[in-house]
PDB file of C-alpha atoms and ligand atoms in Angstrom:
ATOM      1  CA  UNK A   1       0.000   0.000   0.000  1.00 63.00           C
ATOM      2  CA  UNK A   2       2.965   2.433   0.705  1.00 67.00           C
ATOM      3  CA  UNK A   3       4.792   1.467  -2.295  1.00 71.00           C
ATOM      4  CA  UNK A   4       1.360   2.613  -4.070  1.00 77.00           C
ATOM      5  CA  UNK A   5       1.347   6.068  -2.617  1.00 81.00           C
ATOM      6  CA  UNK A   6       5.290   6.439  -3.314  1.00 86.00           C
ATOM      7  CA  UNK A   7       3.959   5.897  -7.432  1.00 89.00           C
ATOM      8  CA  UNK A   8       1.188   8.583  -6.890  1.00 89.00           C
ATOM      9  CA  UNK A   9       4.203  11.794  -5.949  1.00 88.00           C
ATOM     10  CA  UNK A  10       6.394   9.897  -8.294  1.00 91.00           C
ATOM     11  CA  UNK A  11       3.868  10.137 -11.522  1.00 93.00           C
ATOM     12  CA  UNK A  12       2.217  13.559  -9.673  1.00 94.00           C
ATOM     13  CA  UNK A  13      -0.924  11.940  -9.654  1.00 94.00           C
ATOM     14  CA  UNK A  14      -2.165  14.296  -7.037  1.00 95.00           C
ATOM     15  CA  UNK A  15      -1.472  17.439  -8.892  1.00 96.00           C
ATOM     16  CA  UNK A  16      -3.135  15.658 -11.922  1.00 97.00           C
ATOM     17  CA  UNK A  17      -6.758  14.978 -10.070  1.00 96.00           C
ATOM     18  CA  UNK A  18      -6.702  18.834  -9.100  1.00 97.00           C
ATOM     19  CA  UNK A  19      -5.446  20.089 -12.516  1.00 97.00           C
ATOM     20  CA  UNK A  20      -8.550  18.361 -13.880  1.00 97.00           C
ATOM     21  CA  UNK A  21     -10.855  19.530 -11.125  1.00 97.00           C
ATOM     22  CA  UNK A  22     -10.164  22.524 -11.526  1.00 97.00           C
ATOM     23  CA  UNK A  23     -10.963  22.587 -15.481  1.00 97.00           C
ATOM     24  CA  UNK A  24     -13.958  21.458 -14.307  1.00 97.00           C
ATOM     25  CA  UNK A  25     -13.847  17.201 -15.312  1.00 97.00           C
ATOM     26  CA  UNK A  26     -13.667  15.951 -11.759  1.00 96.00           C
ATOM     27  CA  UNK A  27     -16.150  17.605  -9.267  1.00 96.00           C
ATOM     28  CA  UNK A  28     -14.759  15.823  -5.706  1.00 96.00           C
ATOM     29  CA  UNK A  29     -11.637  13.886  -5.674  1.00 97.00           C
ATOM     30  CA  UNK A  30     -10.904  11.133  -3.237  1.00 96.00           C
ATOM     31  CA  UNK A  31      -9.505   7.665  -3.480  1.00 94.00           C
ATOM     32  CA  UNK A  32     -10.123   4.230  -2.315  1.00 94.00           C
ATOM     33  CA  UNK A  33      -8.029   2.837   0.967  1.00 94.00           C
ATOM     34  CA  UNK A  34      -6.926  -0.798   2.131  1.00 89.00           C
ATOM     35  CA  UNK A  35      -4.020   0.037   4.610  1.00 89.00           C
ATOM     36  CA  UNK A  36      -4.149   1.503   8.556  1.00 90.00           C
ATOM     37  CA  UNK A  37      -4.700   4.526  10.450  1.00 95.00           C
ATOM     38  CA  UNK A  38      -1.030   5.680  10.662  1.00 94.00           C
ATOM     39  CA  UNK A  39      -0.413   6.199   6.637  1.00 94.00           C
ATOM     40  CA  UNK A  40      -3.957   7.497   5.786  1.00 96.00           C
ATOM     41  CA  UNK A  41      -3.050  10.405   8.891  1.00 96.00           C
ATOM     42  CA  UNK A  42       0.144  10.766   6.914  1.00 95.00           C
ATOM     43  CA  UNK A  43      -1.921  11.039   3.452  1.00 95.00           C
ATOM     44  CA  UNK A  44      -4.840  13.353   4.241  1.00 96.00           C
ATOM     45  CA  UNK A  45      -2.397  15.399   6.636  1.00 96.00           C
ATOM     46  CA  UNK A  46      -0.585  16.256   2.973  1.00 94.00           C
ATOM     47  CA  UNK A  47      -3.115  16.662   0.822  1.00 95.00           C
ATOM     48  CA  UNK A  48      -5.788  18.779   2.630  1.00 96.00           C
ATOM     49  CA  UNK A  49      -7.373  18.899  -0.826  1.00 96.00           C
ATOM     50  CA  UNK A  50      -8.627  15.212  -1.000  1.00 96.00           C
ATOM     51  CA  UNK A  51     -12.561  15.943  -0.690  1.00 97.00           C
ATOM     52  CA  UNK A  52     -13.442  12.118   0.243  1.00 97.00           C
ATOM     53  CA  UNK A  53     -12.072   8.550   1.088  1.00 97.00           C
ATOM     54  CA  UNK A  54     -13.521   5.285   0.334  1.00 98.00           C
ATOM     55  CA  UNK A  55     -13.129   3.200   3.198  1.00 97.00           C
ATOM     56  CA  UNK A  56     -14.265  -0.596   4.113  1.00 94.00           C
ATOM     57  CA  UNK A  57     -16.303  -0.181   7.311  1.00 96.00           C
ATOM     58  CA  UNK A  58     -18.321  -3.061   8.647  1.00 95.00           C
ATOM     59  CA  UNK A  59     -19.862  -3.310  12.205  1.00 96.00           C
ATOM     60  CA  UNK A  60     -17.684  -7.043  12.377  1.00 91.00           C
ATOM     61  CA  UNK A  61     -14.435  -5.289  11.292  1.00 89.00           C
ATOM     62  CA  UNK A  62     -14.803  -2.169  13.232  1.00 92.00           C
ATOM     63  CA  UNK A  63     -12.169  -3.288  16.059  1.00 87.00           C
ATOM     64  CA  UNK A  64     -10.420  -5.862  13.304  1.00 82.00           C
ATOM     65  CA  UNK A  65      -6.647  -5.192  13.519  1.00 77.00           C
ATOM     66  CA  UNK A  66      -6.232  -5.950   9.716  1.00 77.00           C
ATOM     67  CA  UNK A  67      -8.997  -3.615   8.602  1.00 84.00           C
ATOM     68  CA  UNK A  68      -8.993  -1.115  11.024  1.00 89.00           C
ATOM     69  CA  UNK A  69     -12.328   0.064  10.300  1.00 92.00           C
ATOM     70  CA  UNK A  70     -12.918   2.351  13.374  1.00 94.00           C
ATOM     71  CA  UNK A  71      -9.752   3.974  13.720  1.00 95.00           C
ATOM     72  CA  UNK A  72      -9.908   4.927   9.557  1.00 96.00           C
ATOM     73  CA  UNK A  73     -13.198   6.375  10.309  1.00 97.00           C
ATOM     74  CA  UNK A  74     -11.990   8.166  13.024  1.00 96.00           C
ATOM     75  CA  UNK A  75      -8.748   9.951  11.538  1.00 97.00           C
ATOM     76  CA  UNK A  76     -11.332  10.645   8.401  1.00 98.00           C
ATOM     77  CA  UNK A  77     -12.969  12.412  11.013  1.00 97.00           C
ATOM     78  CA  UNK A  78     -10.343  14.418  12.143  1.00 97.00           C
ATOM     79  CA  UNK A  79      -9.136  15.689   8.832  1.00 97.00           C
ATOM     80  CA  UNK A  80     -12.905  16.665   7.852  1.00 96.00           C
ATOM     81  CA  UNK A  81     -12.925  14.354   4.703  1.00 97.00           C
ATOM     82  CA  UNK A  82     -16.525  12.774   3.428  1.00 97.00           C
ATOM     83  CA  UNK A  83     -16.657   8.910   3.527  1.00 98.00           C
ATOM     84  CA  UNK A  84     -18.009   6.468   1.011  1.00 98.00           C
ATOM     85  CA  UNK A  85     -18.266   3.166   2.875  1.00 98.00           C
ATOM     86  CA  UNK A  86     -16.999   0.036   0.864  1.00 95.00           C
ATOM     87  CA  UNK A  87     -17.829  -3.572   1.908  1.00 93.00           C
ATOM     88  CA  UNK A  88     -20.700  -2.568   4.511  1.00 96.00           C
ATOM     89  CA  UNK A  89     -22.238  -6.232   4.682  1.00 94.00           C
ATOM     90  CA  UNK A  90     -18.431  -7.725   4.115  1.00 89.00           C
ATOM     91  CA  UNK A  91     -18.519  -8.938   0.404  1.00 85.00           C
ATOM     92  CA  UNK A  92     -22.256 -10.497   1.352  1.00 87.00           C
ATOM     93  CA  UNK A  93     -20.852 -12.180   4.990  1.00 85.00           C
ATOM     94  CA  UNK A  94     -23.299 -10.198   7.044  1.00 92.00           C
ATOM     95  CA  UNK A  95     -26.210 -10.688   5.516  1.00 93.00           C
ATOM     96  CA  UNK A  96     -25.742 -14.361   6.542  1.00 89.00           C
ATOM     97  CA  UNK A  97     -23.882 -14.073   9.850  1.00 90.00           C
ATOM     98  CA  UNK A  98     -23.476 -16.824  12.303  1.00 87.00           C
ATOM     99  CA  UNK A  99     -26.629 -18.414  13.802  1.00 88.00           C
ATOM    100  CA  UNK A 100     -26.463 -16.699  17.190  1.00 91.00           C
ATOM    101  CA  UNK A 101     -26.199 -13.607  15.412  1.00 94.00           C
ATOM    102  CA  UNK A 102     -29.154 -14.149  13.011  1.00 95.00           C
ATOM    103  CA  UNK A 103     -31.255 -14.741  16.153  1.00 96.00           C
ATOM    104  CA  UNK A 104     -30.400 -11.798  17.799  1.00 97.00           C
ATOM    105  CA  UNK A 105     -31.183  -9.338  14.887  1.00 98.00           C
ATOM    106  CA  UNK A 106     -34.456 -11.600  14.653  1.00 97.00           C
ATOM    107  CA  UNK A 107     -35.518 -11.801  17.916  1.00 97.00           C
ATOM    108  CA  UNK A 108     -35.406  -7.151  17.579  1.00 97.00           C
ATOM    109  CA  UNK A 109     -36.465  -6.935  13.697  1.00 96.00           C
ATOM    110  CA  UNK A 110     -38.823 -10.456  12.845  1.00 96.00           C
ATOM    111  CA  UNK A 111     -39.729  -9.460   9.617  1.00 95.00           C
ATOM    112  CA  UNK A 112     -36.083  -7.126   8.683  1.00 96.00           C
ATOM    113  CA  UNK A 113     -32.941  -9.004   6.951  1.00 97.00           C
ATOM    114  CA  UNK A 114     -29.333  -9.252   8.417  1.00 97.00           C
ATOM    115  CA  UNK A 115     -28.465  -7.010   5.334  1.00 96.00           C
ATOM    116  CA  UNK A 116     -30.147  -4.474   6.900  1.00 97.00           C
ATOM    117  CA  UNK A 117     -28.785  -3.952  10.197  1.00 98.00           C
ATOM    118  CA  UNK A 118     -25.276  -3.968   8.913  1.00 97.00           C
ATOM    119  CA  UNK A 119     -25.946  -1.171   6.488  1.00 97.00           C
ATOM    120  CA  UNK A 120     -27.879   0.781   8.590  1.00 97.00           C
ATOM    121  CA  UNK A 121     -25.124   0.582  10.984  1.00 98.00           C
ATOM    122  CA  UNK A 122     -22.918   2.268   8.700  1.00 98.00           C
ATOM    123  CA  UNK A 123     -25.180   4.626   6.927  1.00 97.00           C
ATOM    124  CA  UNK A 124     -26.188   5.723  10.988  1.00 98.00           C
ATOM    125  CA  UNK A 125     -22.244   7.007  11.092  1.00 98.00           C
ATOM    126  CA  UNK A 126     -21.374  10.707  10.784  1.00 97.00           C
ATOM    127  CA  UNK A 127     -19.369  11.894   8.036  1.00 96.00           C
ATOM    128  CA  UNK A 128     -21.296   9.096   5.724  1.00 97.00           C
ATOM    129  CA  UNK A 129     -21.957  10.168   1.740  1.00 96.00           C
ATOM    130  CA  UNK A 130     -22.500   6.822   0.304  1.00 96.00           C
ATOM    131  CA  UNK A 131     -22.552   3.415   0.956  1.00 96.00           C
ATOM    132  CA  UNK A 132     -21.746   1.048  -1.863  1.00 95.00           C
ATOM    133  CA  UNK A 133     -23.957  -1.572  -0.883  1.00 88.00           C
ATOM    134  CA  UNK A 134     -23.459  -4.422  -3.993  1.00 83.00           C
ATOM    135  CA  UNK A 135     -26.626  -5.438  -4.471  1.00 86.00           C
ATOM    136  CA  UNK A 136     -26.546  -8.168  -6.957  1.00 88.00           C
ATOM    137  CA  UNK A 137     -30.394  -8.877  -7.760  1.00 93.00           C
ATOM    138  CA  UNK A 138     -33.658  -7.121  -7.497  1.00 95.00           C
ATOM    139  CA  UNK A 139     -34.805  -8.735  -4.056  1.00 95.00           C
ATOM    140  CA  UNK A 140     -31.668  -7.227  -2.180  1.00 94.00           C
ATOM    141  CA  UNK A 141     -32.404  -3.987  -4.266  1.00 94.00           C
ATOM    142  CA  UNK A 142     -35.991  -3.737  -2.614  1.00 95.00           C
ATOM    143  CA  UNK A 143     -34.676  -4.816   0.652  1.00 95.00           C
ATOM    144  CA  UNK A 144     -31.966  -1.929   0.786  1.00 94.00           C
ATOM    145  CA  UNK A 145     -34.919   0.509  -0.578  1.00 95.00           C
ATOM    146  CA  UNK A 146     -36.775  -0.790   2.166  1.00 95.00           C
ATOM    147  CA  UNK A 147     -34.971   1.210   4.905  1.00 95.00           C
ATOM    148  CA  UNK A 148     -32.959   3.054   2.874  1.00 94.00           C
ATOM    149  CA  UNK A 149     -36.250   5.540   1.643  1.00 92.00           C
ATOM    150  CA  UNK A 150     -36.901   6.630   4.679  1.00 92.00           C
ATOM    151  CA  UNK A 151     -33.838   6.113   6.711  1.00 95.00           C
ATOM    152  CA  UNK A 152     -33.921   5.660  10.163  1.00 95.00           C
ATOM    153  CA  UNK A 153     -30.460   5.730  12.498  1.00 97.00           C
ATOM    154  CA  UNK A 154     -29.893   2.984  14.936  1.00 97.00           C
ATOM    155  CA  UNK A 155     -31.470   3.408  18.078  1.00 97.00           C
ATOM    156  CA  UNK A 156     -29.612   2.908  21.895  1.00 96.00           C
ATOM    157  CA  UNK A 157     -31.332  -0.512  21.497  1.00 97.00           C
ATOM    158  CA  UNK A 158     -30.289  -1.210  17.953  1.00 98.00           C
ATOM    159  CA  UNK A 159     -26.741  -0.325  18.551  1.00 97.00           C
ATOM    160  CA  UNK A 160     -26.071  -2.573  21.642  1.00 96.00           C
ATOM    161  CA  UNK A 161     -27.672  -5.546  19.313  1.00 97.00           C
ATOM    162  CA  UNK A 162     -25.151  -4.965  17.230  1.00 97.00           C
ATOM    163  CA  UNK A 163     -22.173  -4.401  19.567  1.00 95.00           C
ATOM    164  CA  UNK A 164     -23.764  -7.959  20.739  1.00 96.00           C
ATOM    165  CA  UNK A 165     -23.218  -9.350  17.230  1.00 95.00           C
ATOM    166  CA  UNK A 166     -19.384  -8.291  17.419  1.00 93.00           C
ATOM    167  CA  UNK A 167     -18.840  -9.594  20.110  1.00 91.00           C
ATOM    168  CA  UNK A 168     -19.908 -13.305  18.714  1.00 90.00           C
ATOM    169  CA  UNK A 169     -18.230 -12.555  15.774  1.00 88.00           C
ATOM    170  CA  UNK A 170     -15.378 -11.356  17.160  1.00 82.00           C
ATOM    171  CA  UNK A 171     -15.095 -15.172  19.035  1.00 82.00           C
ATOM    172  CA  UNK A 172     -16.157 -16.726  15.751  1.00 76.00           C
ATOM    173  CA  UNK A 173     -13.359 -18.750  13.808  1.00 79.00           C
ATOM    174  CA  UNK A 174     -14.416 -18.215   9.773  1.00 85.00           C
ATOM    175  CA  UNK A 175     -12.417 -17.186   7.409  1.00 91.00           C
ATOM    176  CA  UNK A 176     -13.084 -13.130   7.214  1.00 86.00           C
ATOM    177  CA  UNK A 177     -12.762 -13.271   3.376  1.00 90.00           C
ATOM    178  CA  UNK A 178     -15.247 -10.919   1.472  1.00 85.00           C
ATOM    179  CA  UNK A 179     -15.097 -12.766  -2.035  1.00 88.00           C
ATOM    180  CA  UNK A 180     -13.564  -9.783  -3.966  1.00 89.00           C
ATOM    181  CA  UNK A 181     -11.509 -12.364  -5.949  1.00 93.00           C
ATOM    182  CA  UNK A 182      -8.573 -10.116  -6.338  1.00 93.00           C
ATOM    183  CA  UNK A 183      -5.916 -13.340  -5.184  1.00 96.00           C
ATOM    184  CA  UNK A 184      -6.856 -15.584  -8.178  1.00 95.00           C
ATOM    185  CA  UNK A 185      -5.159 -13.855 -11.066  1.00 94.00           C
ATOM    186  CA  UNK A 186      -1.587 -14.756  -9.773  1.00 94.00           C
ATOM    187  CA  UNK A 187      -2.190 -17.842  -8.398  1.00 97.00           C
ATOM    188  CA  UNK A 188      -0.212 -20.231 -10.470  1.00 96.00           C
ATOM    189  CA  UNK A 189      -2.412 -23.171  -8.937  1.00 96.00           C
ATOM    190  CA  UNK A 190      -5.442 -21.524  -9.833  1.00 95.00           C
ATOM    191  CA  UNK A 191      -6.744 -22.546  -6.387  1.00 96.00           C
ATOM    192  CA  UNK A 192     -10.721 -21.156  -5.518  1.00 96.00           C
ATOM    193  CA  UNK A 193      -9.569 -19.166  -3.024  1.00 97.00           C
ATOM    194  CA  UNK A 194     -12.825 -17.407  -2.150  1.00 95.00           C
ATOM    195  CA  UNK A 195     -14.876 -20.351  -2.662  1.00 95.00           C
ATOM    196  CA  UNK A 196     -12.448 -23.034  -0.322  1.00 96.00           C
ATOM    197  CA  UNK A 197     -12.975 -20.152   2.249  1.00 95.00           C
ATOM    198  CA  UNK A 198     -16.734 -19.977   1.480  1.00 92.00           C
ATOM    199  CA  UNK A 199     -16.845 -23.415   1.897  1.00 93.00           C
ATOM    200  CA  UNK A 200     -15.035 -23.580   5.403  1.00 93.00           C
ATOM    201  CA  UNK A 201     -17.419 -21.002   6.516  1.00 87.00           C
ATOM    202  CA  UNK A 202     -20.154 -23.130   6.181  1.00 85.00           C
ATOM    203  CA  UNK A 203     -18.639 -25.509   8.499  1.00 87.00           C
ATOM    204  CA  UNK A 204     -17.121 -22.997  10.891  1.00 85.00           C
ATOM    205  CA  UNK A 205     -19.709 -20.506  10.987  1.00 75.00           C
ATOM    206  CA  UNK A 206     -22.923 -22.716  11.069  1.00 71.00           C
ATOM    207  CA  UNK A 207     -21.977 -26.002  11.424  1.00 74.00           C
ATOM    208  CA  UNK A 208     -22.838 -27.354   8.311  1.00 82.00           C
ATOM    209  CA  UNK A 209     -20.644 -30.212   7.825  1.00 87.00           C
ATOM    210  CA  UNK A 210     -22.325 -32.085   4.779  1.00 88.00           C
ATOM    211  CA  UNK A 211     -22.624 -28.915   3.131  1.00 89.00           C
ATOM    212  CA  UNK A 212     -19.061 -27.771   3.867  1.00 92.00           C
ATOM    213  CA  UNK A 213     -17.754 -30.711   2.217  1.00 93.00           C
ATOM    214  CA  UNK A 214     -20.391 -30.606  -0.632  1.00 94.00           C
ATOM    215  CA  UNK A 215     -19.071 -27.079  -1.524  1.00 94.00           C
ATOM    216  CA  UNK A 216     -14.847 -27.793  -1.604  1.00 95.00           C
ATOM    217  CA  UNK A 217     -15.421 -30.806  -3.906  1.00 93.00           C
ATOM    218  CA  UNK A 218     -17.473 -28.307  -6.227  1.00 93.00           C
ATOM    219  CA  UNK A 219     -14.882 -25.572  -5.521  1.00 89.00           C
ATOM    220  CA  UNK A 220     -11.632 -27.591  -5.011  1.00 86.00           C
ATOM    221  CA  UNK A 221     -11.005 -29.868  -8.663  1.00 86.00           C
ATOM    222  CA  UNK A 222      -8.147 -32.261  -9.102  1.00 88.00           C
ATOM    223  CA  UNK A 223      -4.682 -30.016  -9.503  1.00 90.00           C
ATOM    224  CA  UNK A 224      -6.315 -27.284  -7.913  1.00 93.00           C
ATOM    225  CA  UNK A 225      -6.895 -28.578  -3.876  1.00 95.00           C
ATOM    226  CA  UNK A 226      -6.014 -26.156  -1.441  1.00 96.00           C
ATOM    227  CA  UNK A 227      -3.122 -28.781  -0.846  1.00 96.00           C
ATOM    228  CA  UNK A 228      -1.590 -28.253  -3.947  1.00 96.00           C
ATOM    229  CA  UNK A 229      -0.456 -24.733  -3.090  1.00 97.00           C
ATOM    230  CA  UNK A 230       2.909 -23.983  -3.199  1.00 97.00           C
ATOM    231  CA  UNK A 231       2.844 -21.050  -0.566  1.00 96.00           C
ATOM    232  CA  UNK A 232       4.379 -18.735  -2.868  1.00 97.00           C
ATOM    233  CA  UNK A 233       2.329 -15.877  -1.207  1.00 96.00           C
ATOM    234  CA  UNK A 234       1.457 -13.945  -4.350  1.00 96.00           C
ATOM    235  CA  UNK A 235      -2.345 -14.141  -3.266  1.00 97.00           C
ATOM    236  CA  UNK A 236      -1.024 -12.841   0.244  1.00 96.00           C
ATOM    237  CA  UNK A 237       0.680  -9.952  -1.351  1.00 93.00           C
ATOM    238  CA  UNK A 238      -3.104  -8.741  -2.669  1.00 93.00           C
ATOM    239  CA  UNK A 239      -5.441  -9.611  -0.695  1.00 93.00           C
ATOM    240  CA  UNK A 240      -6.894  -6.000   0.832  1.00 87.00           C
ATOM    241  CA  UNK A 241      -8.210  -7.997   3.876  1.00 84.00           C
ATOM    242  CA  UNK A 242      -4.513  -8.802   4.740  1.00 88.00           C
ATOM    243  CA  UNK A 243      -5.601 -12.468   4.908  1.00 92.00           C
ATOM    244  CA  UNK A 244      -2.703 -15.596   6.265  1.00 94.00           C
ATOM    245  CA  UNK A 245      -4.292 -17.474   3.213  1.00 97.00           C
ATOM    246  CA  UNK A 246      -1.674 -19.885   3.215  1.00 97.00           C
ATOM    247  CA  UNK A 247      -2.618 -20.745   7.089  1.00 95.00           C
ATOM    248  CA  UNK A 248      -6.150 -20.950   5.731  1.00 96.00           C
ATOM    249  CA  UNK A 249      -5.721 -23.065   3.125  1.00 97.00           C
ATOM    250  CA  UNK A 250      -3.698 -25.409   5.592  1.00 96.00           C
ATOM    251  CA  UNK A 251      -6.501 -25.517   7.323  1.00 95.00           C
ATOM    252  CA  UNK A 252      -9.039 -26.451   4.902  1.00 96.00           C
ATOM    253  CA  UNK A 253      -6.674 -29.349   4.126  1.00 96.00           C
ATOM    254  CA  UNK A 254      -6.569 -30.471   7.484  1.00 94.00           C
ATOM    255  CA  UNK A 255     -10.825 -30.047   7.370  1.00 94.00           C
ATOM    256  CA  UNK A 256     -11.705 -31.461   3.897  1.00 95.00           C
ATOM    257  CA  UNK A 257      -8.613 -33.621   2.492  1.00 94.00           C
ATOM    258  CA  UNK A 258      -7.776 -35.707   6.045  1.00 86.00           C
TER     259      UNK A 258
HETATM  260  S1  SF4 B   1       0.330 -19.100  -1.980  1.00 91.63           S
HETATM  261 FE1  SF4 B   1      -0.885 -20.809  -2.774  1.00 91.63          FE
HETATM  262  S2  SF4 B   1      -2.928 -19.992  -3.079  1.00 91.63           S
HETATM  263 FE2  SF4 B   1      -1.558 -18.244  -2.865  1.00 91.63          FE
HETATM  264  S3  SF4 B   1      -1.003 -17.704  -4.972  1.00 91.63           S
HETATM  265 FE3  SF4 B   1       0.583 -19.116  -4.240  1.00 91.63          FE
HETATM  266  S4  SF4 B   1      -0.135 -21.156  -4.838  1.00 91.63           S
HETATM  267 FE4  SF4 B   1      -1.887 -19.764  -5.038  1.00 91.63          FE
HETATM  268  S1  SF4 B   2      -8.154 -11.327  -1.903  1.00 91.63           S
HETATM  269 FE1  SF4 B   2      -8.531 -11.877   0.240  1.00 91.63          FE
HETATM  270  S2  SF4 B   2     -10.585 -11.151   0.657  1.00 91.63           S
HETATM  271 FE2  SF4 B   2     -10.360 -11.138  -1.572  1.00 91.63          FE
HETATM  272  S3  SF4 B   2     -11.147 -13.156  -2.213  1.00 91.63           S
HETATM  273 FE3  SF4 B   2      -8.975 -13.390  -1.909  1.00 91.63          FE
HETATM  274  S4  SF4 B   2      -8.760 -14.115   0.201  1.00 91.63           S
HETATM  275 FE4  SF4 B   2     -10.796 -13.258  -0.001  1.00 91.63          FE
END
């Protein structure tokens, strides 16, 4: 991520986003950020002039030490800069949390989806000017519209549901992989990645044994097992969630090929 910022002075990729703003082609400019709380002080410290950031906030990676959603949100805070929230139900993860948590957001909110708490927790932040919220077919577009119309904050109540739900999913063992796909291009096994992890989750976060298996065979074909990587770390070297793949992929071995 630092190397990346180094290339923006080098190519003067700063001055070129306000040379066009200010013939009028760009009307806010802001960029997209995967790294921690110490470089993005650094980075909106020396260019005041960055009029948003794109940042991955979740309520289950608010405390994460990889993602570090809270303390981005917080220093994008303190430098004044408008947020667009990336990854608010966690590459489709939160709209099918663990069990315990699905009960608690149903035992509040019968008839409301697990979708919805996790991007109304977001979109109840300060500071908030979009949330990208990937809806991939008409149902989830009518569920986000849904609360989204006429958008109400979390209340007290709300709010200490959902510090409930990190706290189980802050004990929970799945893989926190949001299924952006970015580590298969260089993998020279062409291993699934996202779907091995998908497929551990099933077992991990639900229990679902049968299914868990059912899902790496579909995933996981002959010269591409998660045992035939070669730990050559290029997926590691991508992945914006900072992921030990390798130690996953061990893992599903030790779950799926023993
Ligand atoms: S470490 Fe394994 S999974 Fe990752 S790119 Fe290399 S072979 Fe593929
Ligand atoms: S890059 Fe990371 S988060 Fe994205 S699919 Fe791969 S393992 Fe998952």
């Amino acid at each position: 991520m630092e190397n990346n910022y180094t290339k923006y002075d080098k190519f003067h990729i700063w001055d070129f986003a306000q040379e066009q703003k200010a013939k009028g082609l760009i009307k806010h400019v802001g960029f997209s950020y995967h790294s921690g709380p110490e470089l993005l002080d650094r980075l909106l410290t020396s260019h005041p002039e960055v009029d948003f950031i794109q940042l991955q906030i979740n309520y289950a990676d608010w405390e994460n030490r990889s993602v570090t959603s809270r303390a981005n949100y917080e220093v994008a805070r303190k430098h004044g800069v408008s947020i667009v929230v990336m990854e608010p139900v966690k590459g489709g993860t939160l709209a099918n949390p663990p069990k315990e948590v699905r009960e608690l957001f149903r035992q509040y909110h019968p008839d409301m989806s697990c979708a919805s708490w996790a991007i109304r927790f977001v979109a109840s932040l300060d500071g908030i000017i979009t949330v990208l919220s990937g809806m991939s077919n008409v149902e989830q577009m009518q569920d986000n519209l849904s609360y989204m119309k006429n958008f109400q904050p979390l209340n007290e109540e709300e709010q200490e549901i959902i510090r409930q739900a990190q706290r189980v999913i802050g004990k929970s063992s799945t893989v926190p992989c949001t299924a952006c796909h970015y580590c298969l291009e260089g993998c020279p096994r062409q291993i699934q990645i996202p779907s091995i992890f998908s497929a551990m989750n099933k077992q991990l976060g639900n229990g679902q044994i049968d299914e868990a298996r059912t899902a790496y065979r579909a995933s996981a074909l002959p010269g591409h097992f998660a045992s035939d990587c070669i730990r050559c770390r290029q997926c590691e070297k991508v992945c914006p969630q900072h992921l030990t793949i390798t130690d996953y992929l061990k893992q599903a071995v030790e779950m799926f090929e023993q």
